[in-house]
Amino acid sequence: MPIPGFLAVRNVNPHHLQKYLLPQEMDDDTVLIRRHPAVFLQQVFETLGALILAGVLTGFVHNSTAVTVIWVGFLMVASRLVFKVFEWSDEFFAVTKVRAILVHGIVTRRVDMMPLSKVTDLTVDRSILGRMLGYGTIVLESAGQDQALSRVEYVPEPESIYLDISAVAFGHGDD
Protein backbone atom coordinates (compact mmCIF):
# COMPACT_ATOMS: atom_id res chain seq x y z
CA MET A 1 0.00 0.00 0.00
CA PRO A 2 1.53 3.35 -1.00
CA ILE A 3 2.06 6.14 1.50
CA PRO A 4 -0.91 8.55 1.39
CA GLY A 5 -0.01 11.72 -0.49
CA PHE A 6 3.21 10.28 -1.91
CA LEU A 7 2.11 8.69 -5.16
CA ALA A 8 3.69 11.64 -6.96
CA VAL A 9 7.36 12.49 -6.68
CA ARG A 10 8.00 15.90 -5.10
CA ASN A 11 10.00 18.27 -7.31
CA VAL A 12 12.51 15.70 -8.52
CA ASN A 13 12.86 14.01 -11.89
CA PRO A 14 12.53 10.29 -11.03
CA HIS A 15 15.09 9.13 -13.63
CA HIS A 16 17.81 10.34 -11.22
CA LEU A 17 16.62 7.80 -8.69
CA GLN A 18 16.87 4.76 -10.95
CA LYS A 19 20.69 5.00 -11.09
CA TYR A 20 20.98 4.42 -7.34
CA LEU A 21 18.20 1.95 -6.52
CA LEU A 22 17.96 -1.80 -6.80
CA PRO A 23 15.02 -3.04 -8.91
CA GLN A 24 13.13 -4.28 -5.83
CA GLU A 25 13.32 -0.79 -4.29
CA MET A 26 11.36 0.97 -7.04
CA ASP A 27 7.73 1.20 -5.95
CA ASP A 28 5.08 3.67 -4.85
CA ASP A 29 6.37 3.67 -1.25
CA THR A 30 9.55 5.51 -2.25
CA VAL A 31 9.69 8.98 -0.71
CA LEU A 32 11.66 11.34 -2.95
CA ILE A 33 12.22 15.03 -2.23
CA ARG A 34 14.43 17.96 -3.13
CA ARG A 35 15.79 20.15 -0.34
CA HIS A 36 14.02 23.41 0.48
CA PRO A 37 15.29 26.45 -1.50
CA ALA A 38 16.30 28.03 1.82
CA VAL A 39 19.48 25.96 1.46
CA PHE A 40 20.98 28.90 -0.42
CA LEU A 41 19.60 31.82 1.59
CA GLN A 42 23.09 32.69 2.85
CA GLN A 43 24.45 32.97 -0.68
CA VAL A 44 21.49 35.14 -1.75
CA PHE A 45 22.15 37.61 1.07
CA GLU A 46 25.89 37.56 0.41
CA THR A 47 25.27 38.29 -3.29
CA LEU A 48 22.89 41.15 -2.48
CA GLY A 49 25.41 42.57 0.00
CA ALA A 50 28.19 42.27 -2.58
CA LEU A 51 26.01 44.03 -5.17
CA ILE A 52 25.31 46.92 -2.80
CA LEU A 53 28.96 47.13 -1.78
CA ALA A 54 30.13 47.05 -5.41
CA GLY A 55 27.66 49.79 -6.33
CA VAL A 56 28.73 52.02 -3.43
CA LEU A 57 32.45 51.46 -4.06
CA THR A 58 32.01 52.17 -7.76
CA GLY A 59 30.57 55.58 -6.85
CA PHE A 60 33.67 56.44 -4.79
CA VAL A 61 36.38 54.94 -7.00
CA HIS A 62 37.24 56.63 -10.29
CA ASN A 63 40.07 54.33 -11.39
CA SER A 64 38.80 52.00 -14.15
CA THR A 65 41.09 49.16 -13.03
CA ALA A 66 39.76 49.34 -9.48
CA VAL A 67 36.17 49.40 -10.74
CA THR A 68 36.89 46.31 -12.84
CA VAL A 69 38.36 44.53 -9.80
CA ILE A 70 35.30 45.47 -7.72
CA TRP A 71 32.86 44.05 -10.28
CA VAL A 72 34.96 40.92 -10.88
CA GLY A 73 34.81 40.37 -7.12
CA PHE A 74 31.03 40.77 -7.26
CA LEU A 75 30.82 38.26 -10.12
CA MET A 76 32.84 35.76 -8.07
CA VAL A 77 30.37 36.08 -5.17
CA ALA A 78 27.40 35.82 -7.56
CA SER A 79 28.93 32.73 -9.20
CA ARG A 80 28.86 30.97 -5.81
CA LEU A 81 25.11 31.52 -5.73
CA VAL A 82 24.70 30.19 -9.27
CA PHE A 83 26.81 27.12 -8.42
CA LYS A 84 24.74 26.48 -5.28
CA VAL A 85 21.51 26.67 -7.31
CA PHE A 86 22.86 24.17 -9.88
CA GLU A 87 24.02 21.90 -7.06
CA TRP A 88 20.61 22.11 -5.37
CA SER A 89 18.79 21.31 -8.62
CA ASP A 90 20.77 18.08 -9.02
CA GLU A 91 20.49 16.61 -5.52
CA PHE A 92 17.74 14.66 -3.82
CA PHE A 93 16.84 12.70 -0.71
CA ALA A 94 15.04 9.36 -1.10
CA VAL A 95 13.66 6.80 1.32
CA THR A 96 12.78 3.34 0.03
CA LYS A 97 11.57 0.25 1.90
CA VAL A 98 15.23 -0.67 2.45
CA ARG A 99 17.29 2.52 2.94
CA ALA A 100 17.54 6.29 3.06
CA ILE A 101 19.73 7.87 0.38
CA LEU A 102 21.07 11.41 -0.05
CA VAL A 103 22.58 12.09 -3.48
CA HIS A 104 24.50 15.36 -3.78
CA GLY A 105 27.43 17.08 -5.46
CA ILE A 106 28.14 18.28 -8.97
CA VAL A 107 31.91 18.11 -9.33
CA THR A 108 32.20 15.07 -7.07
CA ARG A 109 29.00 13.04 -6.84
CA ARG A 110 28.38 11.61 -3.38
CA VAL A 111 25.74 9.09 -2.38
CA ASP A 112 25.18 8.80 1.38
CA MET A 113 23.06 5.90 2.56
CA MET A 114 21.66 4.41 5.75
CA PRO A 115 19.80 1.09 5.88
CA LEU A 116 16.41 1.56 7.49
CA SER A 117 17.03 -1.58 9.53
CA LYS A 118 19.74 0.42 11.38
CA VAL A 119 17.44 3.37 12.19
CA THR A 120 16.60 3.35 15.89
CA ASP A 121 15.37 6.93 16.24
CA LEU A 122 14.00 9.58 13.93
CA THR A 123 13.91 13.25 14.93
CA VAL A 124 12.70 16.48 13.35
CA ASP A 125 14.51 19.72 14.29
CA ARG A 126 13.07 23.09 13.25
CA SER A 127 14.52 26.50 13.97
CA ILE A 128 12.33 29.59 14.15
CA LEU A 129 13.37 30.56 10.62
CA GLY A 130 12.70 27.00 9.50
CA ARG A 131 9.19 27.12 10.93
CA MET A 132 8.51 30.45 9.21
CA LEU A 133 9.84 29.27 5.83
CA GLY A 134 8.64 25.66 6.02
CA TYR A 135 11.80 23.59 6.38
CA GLY A 136 13.60 21.56 9.02
CA THR A 137 16.24 18.91 9.66
CA ILE A 138 15.58 15.17 9.74
CA VAL A 139 17.96 13.31 12.08
CA LEU A 140 18.32 9.56 11.53
CA GLU A 141 20.01 7.79 14.45
CA SER A 142 21.37 4.27 14.57
CA ALA A 143 22.40 2.05 17.47
CA GLY A 144 25.99 2.91 18.36
CA GLN A 145 27.29 3.35 14.82
CA ASP A 146 28.32 6.37 12.80
CA GLN A 147 26.55 6.26 9.47
CA ALA A 148 27.32 8.19 6.26
CA LEU A 149 23.82 9.61 6.44
CA SER A 150 22.62 10.90 9.79
CA ARG A 151 21.30 14.44 9.14
CA VAL A 152 19.37 15.82 6.21
CA GLU A 153 19.01 19.58 6.46
CA TYR A 154 16.57 21.92 4.71
CA VAL A 155 13.85 19.29 4.31
CA PRO A 156 10.57 20.86 3.12
CA GLU A 157 7.48 19.99 5.17
CA PRO A 158 9.60 18.01 7.67
CA GLU A 159 6.68 16.74 9.77
CA SER A 160 5.06 15.21 6.70
CA ILE A 161 8.37 13.70 5.59
CA TYR A 162 8.92 12.42 9.16
CA LEU A 163 5.58 10.59 9.04
CA ASP A 164 6.32 9.20 5.59
CA ILE A 165 9.77 7.93 6.64
CA SER A 166 8.29 6.46 9.83
CA ALA A 167 5.67 4.63 7.78
CA VAL A 168 8.33 3.16 5.51
CA ALA A 169 10.90 2.42 8.26
CA PHE A 170 8.63 1.24 11.07
CA GLY A 171 5.53 0.05 9.21
CA HIS A 172 2.32 1.68 8.11
CA GLY A 173 0.53 0.99 11.37
CA ASP A 174 -2.28 -0.86 9.62
CA ASP A 175 -0.91 -4.35 10.31
PDB file of C-alpha atoms in Angstrom:
ATOM      1  CA  MET A   1       0.000   0.000   0.000  1.00  0.00           C
ATOM      2  CA  PRO A   2       1.534   3.355  -0.996  1.00  0.00           C
ATOM      3  CA  ILE A   3       2.055   6.140   1.504  1.00  0.00           C
ATOM      4  CA  PRO A   4      -0.909   8.553   1.388  1.00  0.00           C
ATOM      5  CA  GLY A   5      -0.012  11.723  -0.486  1.00  0.00           C
ATOM      6  CA  PHE A   6       3.206  10.282  -1.908  1.00  0.00           C
ATOM      7  CA  LEU A   7       2.107   8.693  -5.161  1.00  0.00           C
ATOM      8  CA  ALA A   8       3.693  11.640  -6.961  1.00  0.00           C
ATOM      9  CA  VAL A   9       7.360  12.493  -6.683  1.00  0.00           C
ATOM     10  CA  ARG A  10       7.996  15.896  -5.101  1.00  0.00           C
ATOM     11  CA  ASN A  11       9.995  18.271  -7.305  1.00  0.00           C
ATOM     12  CA  VAL A  12      12.507  15.696  -8.523  1.00  0.00           C
ATOM     13  CA  ASN A  13      12.862  14.010 -11.886  1.00  0.00           C
ATOM     14  CA  PRO A  14      12.526  10.294 -11.031  1.00  0.00           C
ATOM     15  CA  HIS A  15      15.091   9.127 -13.625  1.00  0.00           C
ATOM     16  CA  HIS A  16      17.815  10.343 -11.217  1.00  0.00           C
ATOM     17  CA  LEU A  17      16.617   7.801  -8.687  1.00  0.00           C
ATOM     18  CA  GLN A  18      16.872   4.764 -10.948  1.00  0.00           C
ATOM     19  CA  LYS A  19      20.686   4.995 -11.087  1.00  0.00           C
ATOM     20  CA  TYR A  20      20.981   4.420  -7.339  1.00  0.00           C
ATOM     21  CA  LEU A  21      18.196   1.952  -6.522  1.00  0.00           C
ATOM     22  CA  LEU A  22      17.959  -1.795  -6.796  1.00  0.00           C
ATOM     23  CA  PRO A  23      15.020  -3.038  -8.909  1.00  0.00           C
ATOM     24  CA  GLN A  24      13.131  -4.284  -5.832  1.00  0.00           C
ATOM     25  CA  GLU A  25      13.317  -0.792  -4.287  1.00  0.00           C
ATOM     26  CA  MET A  26      11.362   0.971  -7.036  1.00  0.00           C
ATOM     27  CA  ASP A  27       7.731   1.201  -5.948  1.00  0.00           C
ATOM     28  CA  ASP A  28       5.076   3.672  -4.849  1.00  0.00           C
ATOM     29  CA  ASP A  29       6.370   3.667  -1.249  1.00  0.00           C
ATOM     30  CA  THR A  30       9.549   5.506  -2.249  1.00  0.00           C
ATOM     31  CA  VAL A  31       9.695   8.978  -0.712  1.00  0.00           C
ATOM     32  CA  LEU A  32      11.656  11.341  -2.955  1.00  0.00           C
ATOM     33  CA  ILE A  33      12.223  15.034  -2.232  1.00  0.00           C
ATOM     34  CA  ARG A  34      14.427  17.959  -3.128  1.00  0.00           C
ATOM     35  CA  ARG A  35      15.791  20.153  -0.338  1.00  0.00           C
ATOM     36  CA  HIS A  36      14.025  23.414   0.481  1.00  0.00           C
ATOM     37  CA  PRO A  37      15.287  26.451  -1.496  1.00  0.00           C
ATOM     38  CA  ALA A  38      16.302  28.034   1.824  1.00  0.00           C
ATOM     39  CA  VAL A  39      19.479  25.962   1.458  1.00  0.00           C
ATOM     40  CA  PHE A  40      20.982  28.899  -0.419  1.00  0.00           C
ATOM     41  CA  LEU A  41      19.603  31.817   1.594  1.00  0.00           C
ATOM     42  CA  GLN A  42      23.089  32.694   2.855  1.00  0.00           C
ATOM     43  CA  GLN A  43      24.448  32.966  -0.676  1.00  0.00           C
ATOM     44  CA  VAL A  44      21.486  35.137  -1.748  1.00  0.00           C
ATOM     45  CA  PHE A  45      22.146  37.609   1.069  1.00  0.00           C
ATOM     46  CA  GLU A  46      25.892  37.557   0.414  1.00  0.00           C
ATOM     47  CA  THR A  47      25.272  38.285  -3.286  1.00  0.00           C
ATOM     48  CA  LEU A  48      22.887  41.152  -2.479  1.00  0.00           C
ATOM     49  CA  GLY A  49      25.409  42.566   0.001  1.00  0.00           C
ATOM     50  CA  ALA A  50      28.189  42.270  -2.581  1.00  0.00           C
ATOM     51  CA  LEU A  51      26.014  44.032  -5.169  1.00  0.00           C
ATOM     52  CA  ILE A  52      25.305  46.918  -2.800  1.00  0.00           C
ATOM     53  CA  LEU A  53      28.961  47.130  -1.782  1.00  0.00           C
ATOM     54  CA  ALA A  54      30.132  47.048  -5.412  1.00  0.00           C
ATOM     55  CA  GLY A  55      27.656  49.794  -6.326  1.00  0.00           C
ATOM     56  CA  VAL A  56      28.731  52.019  -3.425  1.00  0.00           C
ATOM     57  CA  LEU A  57      32.447  51.459  -4.055  1.00  0.00           C
ATOM     58  CA  THR A  58      32.007  52.171  -7.761  1.00  0.00           C
ATOM     59  CA  GLY A  59      30.573  55.577  -6.850  1.00  0.00           C
ATOM     60  CA  PHE A  60      33.672  56.440  -4.793  1.00  0.00           C
ATOM     61  CA  VAL A  61      36.379  54.936  -7.001  1.00  0.00           C
ATOM     62  CA  HIS A  62      37.239  56.630 -10.292  1.00  0.00           C
ATOM     63  CA  ASN A  63      40.069  54.328 -11.394  1.00  0.00           C
ATOM     64  CA  SER A  64      38.796  52.002 -14.147  1.00  0.00           C
ATOM     65  CA  THR A  65      41.093  49.162 -13.029  1.00  0.00           C
ATOM     66  CA  ALA A  66      39.762  49.343  -9.477  1.00  0.00           C
ATOM     67  CA  VAL A  67      36.172  49.404 -10.738  1.00  0.00           C
ATOM     68  CA  THR A  68      36.891  46.312 -12.837  1.00  0.00           C
ATOM     69  CA  VAL A  69      38.360  44.525  -9.798  1.00  0.00           C
ATOM     70  CA  ILE A  70      35.297  45.471  -7.724  1.00  0.00           C
ATOM     71  CA  TRP A  71      32.862  44.053 -10.284  1.00  0.00           C
ATOM     72  CA  VAL A  72      34.957  40.924 -10.879  1.00  0.00           C
ATOM     73  CA  GLY A  73      34.807  40.374  -7.117  1.00  0.00           C
ATOM     74  CA  PHE A  74      31.030  40.766  -7.256  1.00  0.00           C
ATOM     75  CA  LEU A  75      30.823  38.256 -10.122  1.00  0.00           C
ATOM     76  CA  MET A  76      32.838  35.762  -8.067  1.00  0.00           C
ATOM     77  CA  VAL A  77      30.367  36.083  -5.171  1.00  0.00           C
ATOM     78  CA  ALA A  78      27.401  35.818  -7.565  1.00  0.00           C
ATOM     79  CA  SER A  79      28.926  32.731  -9.197  1.00  0.00           C
ATOM     80  CA  ARG A  80      28.864  30.974  -5.805  1.00  0.00           C
ATOM     81  CA  LEU A  81      25.105  31.516  -5.734  1.00  0.00           C
ATOM     82  CA  VAL A  82      24.702  30.193  -9.274  1.00  0.00           C
ATOM     83  CA  PHE A  83      26.810  27.118  -8.421  1.00  0.00           C
ATOM     84  CA  LYS A  84      24.740  26.481  -5.283  1.00  0.00           C
ATOM     85  CA  VAL A  85      21.505  26.672  -7.310  1.00  0.00           C
ATOM     86  CA  PHE A  86      22.861  24.171  -9.879  1.00  0.00           C
ATOM     87  CA  GLU A  87      24.021  21.900  -7.059  1.00  0.00           C
ATOM     88  CA  TRP A  88      20.611  22.106  -5.369  1.00  0.00           C
ATOM     89  CA  SER A  89      18.790  21.308  -8.618  1.00  0.00           C
ATOM     90  CA  ASP A  90      20.768  18.077  -9.022  1.00  0.00           C
ATOM     91  CA  GLU A  91      20.486  16.615  -5.516  1.00  0.00           C
ATOM     92  CA  PHE A  92      17.735  14.657  -3.821  1.00  0.00           C
ATOM     93  CA  PHE A  93      16.841  12.703  -0.713  1.00  0.00           C
ATOM     94  CA  ALA A  94      15.040   9.365  -1.098  1.00  0.00           C
ATOM     95  CA  VAL A  95      13.664   6.802   1.321  1.00  0.00           C
ATOM     96  CA  THR A  96      12.776   3.343   0.035  1.00  0.00           C
ATOM     97  CA  LYS A  97      11.568   0.252   1.902  1.00  0.00           C
ATOM     98  CA  VAL A  98      15.230  -0.672   2.447  1.00  0.00           C
ATOM     99  CA  ARG A  99      17.293   2.516   2.936  1.00  0.00           C
ATOM    100  CA  ALA A 100      17.537   6.287   3.057  1.00  0.00           C
ATOM    101  CA  ILE A 101      19.730   7.874   0.375  1.00  0.00           C
ATOM    102  CA  LEU A 102      21.072  11.413  -0.052  1.00  0.00           C
ATOM    103  CA  VAL A 103      22.583  12.091  -3.482  1.00  0.00           C
ATOM    104  CA  HIS A 104      24.496  15.357  -3.784  1.00  0.00           C
ATOM    105  CA  GLY A 105      27.431  17.080  -5.459  1.00  0.00           C
ATOM    106  CA  ILE A 106      28.138  18.284  -8.974  1.00  0.00           C
ATOM    107  CA  VAL A 107      31.910  18.108  -9.329  1.00  0.00           C
ATOM    108  CA  THR A 108      32.197  15.069  -7.073  1.00  0.00           C
ATOM    109  CA  ARG A 109      28.995  13.038  -6.844  1.00  0.00           C
ATOM    110  CA  ARG A 110      28.378  11.614  -3.383  1.00  0.00           C
ATOM    111  CA  VAL A 111      25.744   9.088  -2.380  1.00  0.00           C
ATOM    112  CA  ASP A 112      25.175   8.801   1.378  1.00  0.00           C
ATOM    113  CA  MET A 113      23.059   5.900   2.556  1.00  0.00           C
ATOM    114  CA  MET A 114      21.658   4.408   5.751  1.00  0.00           C
ATOM    115  CA  PRO A 115      19.805   1.087   5.876  1.00  0.00           C
ATOM    116  CA  LEU A 116      16.408   1.557   7.493  1.00  0.00           C
ATOM    117  CA  SER A 117      17.033  -1.583   9.532  1.00  0.00           C
ATOM    118  CA  LYS A 118      19.738   0.417  11.378  1.00  0.00           C
ATOM    119  CA  VAL A 119      17.442   3.369  12.194  1.00  0.00           C
ATOM    120  CA  THR A 120      16.600   3.354  15.893  1.00  0.00           C
ATOM    121  CA  ASP A 121      15.370   6.933  16.245  1.00  0.00           C
ATOM    122  CA  LEU A 122      14.001   9.580  13.929  1.00  0.00           C
ATOM    123  CA  THR A 123      13.913  13.255  14.931  1.00  0.00           C
ATOM    124  CA  VAL A 124      12.697  16.483  13.351  1.00  0.00           C
ATOM    125  CA  ASP A 125      14.506  19.718  14.292  1.00  0.00           C
ATOM    126  CA  ARG A 126      13.066  23.088  13.245  1.00  0.00           C
ATOM    127  CA  SER A 127      14.517  26.500  13.968  1.00  0.00           C
ATOM    128  CA  ILE A 128      12.327  29.588  14.152  1.00  0.00           C
ATOM    129  CA  LEU A 129      13.370  30.561  10.620  1.00  0.00           C
ATOM    130  CA  GLY A 130      12.705  26.999   9.498  1.00  0.00           C
ATOM    131  CA  ARG A 131       9.187  27.116  10.926  1.00  0.00           C
ATOM    132  CA  MET A 132       8.513  30.446   9.212  1.00  0.00           C
ATOM    133  CA  LEU A 133       9.839  29.273   5.831  1.00  0.00           C
ATOM    134  CA  GLY A 134       8.637  25.662   6.019  1.00  0.00           C
ATOM    135  CA  TYR A 135      11.805  23.586   6.376  1.00  0.00           C
ATOM    136  CA  GLY A 136      13.597  21.561   9.019  1.00  0.00           C
ATOM    137  CA  THR A 137      16.239  18.906   9.660  1.00  0.00           C
ATOM    138  CA  ILE A 138      15.576  15.172   9.743  1.00  0.00           C
ATOM    139  CA  VAL A 139      17.962  13.312  12.081  1.00  0.00           C
ATOM    140  CA  LEU A 140      18.321   9.559  11.535  1.00  0.00           C
ATOM    141  CA  GLU A 141      20.006   7.793  14.451  1.00  0.00           C
ATOM    142  CA  SER A 142      21.368   4.269  14.572  1.00  0.00           C
ATOM    143  CA  ALA A 143      22.398   2.052  17.474  1.00  0.00           C
ATOM    144  CA  GLY A 144      25.985   2.907  18.362  1.00  0.00           C
ATOM    145  CA  GLN A 145      27.292   3.352  14.821  1.00  0.00           C
ATOM    146  CA  ASP A 146      28.317   6.371  12.799  1.00  0.00           C
ATOM    147  CA  GLN A 147      26.547   6.257   9.467  1.00  0.00           C
ATOM    148  CA  ALA A 148      27.316   8.185   6.264  1.00  0.00           C
ATOM    149  CA  LEU A 149      23.817   9.613   6.439  1.00  0.00           C
ATOM    150  CA  SER A 150      22.615  10.895   9.792  1.00  0.00           C
ATOM    151  CA  ARG A 151      21.303  14.442   9.143  1.00  0.00           C
ATOM    152  CA  VAL A 152      19.368  15.817   6.209  1.00  0.00           C
ATOM    153  CA  GLU A 153      19.015  19.578   6.461  1.00  0.00           C
ATOM    154  CA  TYR A 154      16.571  21.923   4.713  1.00  0.00           C
ATOM    155  CA  VAL A 155      13.853  19.294   4.309  1.00  0.00           C
ATOM    156  CA  PRO A 156      10.570  20.863   3.116  1.00  0.00           C
ATOM    157  CA  GLU A 157       7.479  19.987   5.165  1.00  0.00           C
ATOM    158  CA  PRO A 158       9.596  18.011   7.667  1.00  0.00           C
ATOM    159  CA  GLU A 159       6.683  16.737   9.773  1.00  0.00           C
ATOM    160  CA  SER A 160       5.058  15.210   6.704  1.00  0.00           C
ATOM    161  CA  ILE A 161       8.370  13.695   5.590  1.00  0.00           C
ATOM    162  CA  TYR A 162       8.916  12.421   9.156  1.00  0.00           C
ATOM    163  CA  LEU A 163       5.581  10.588   9.044  1.00  0.00           C
ATOM    164  CA  ASP A 164       6.323   9.203   5.589  1.00  0.00           C
ATOM    165  CA  ILE A 165       9.774   7.928   6.638  1.00  0.00           C
ATOM    166  CA  SER A 166       8.291   6.463   9.825  1.00  0.00           C
ATOM    167  CA  ALA A 167       5.666   4.632   7.782  1.00  0.00           C
ATOM    168  CA  VAL A 168       8.331   3.163   5.512  1.00  0.00           C
ATOM    169  CA  ALA A 169      10.903   2.421   8.259  1.00  0.00           C
ATOM    170  CA  PHE A 170       8.628   1.241  11.065  1.00  0.00           C
ATOM    171  CA  GLY A 171       5.528   0.046   9.206  1.00  0.00           C
ATOM    172  CA  HIS A 172       2.318   1.678   8.115  1.00  0.00           C
ATOM    173  CA  GLY A 173       0.528   0.988  11.374  1.00  0.00           C
ATOM    174  CA  ASP A 174      -2.283  -0.857   9.616  1.00  0.00           C
ATOM    175  CA  ASP A 175      -0.913  -4.345  10.313  1.00  0.00           C
TER     176      ASP A 175
END
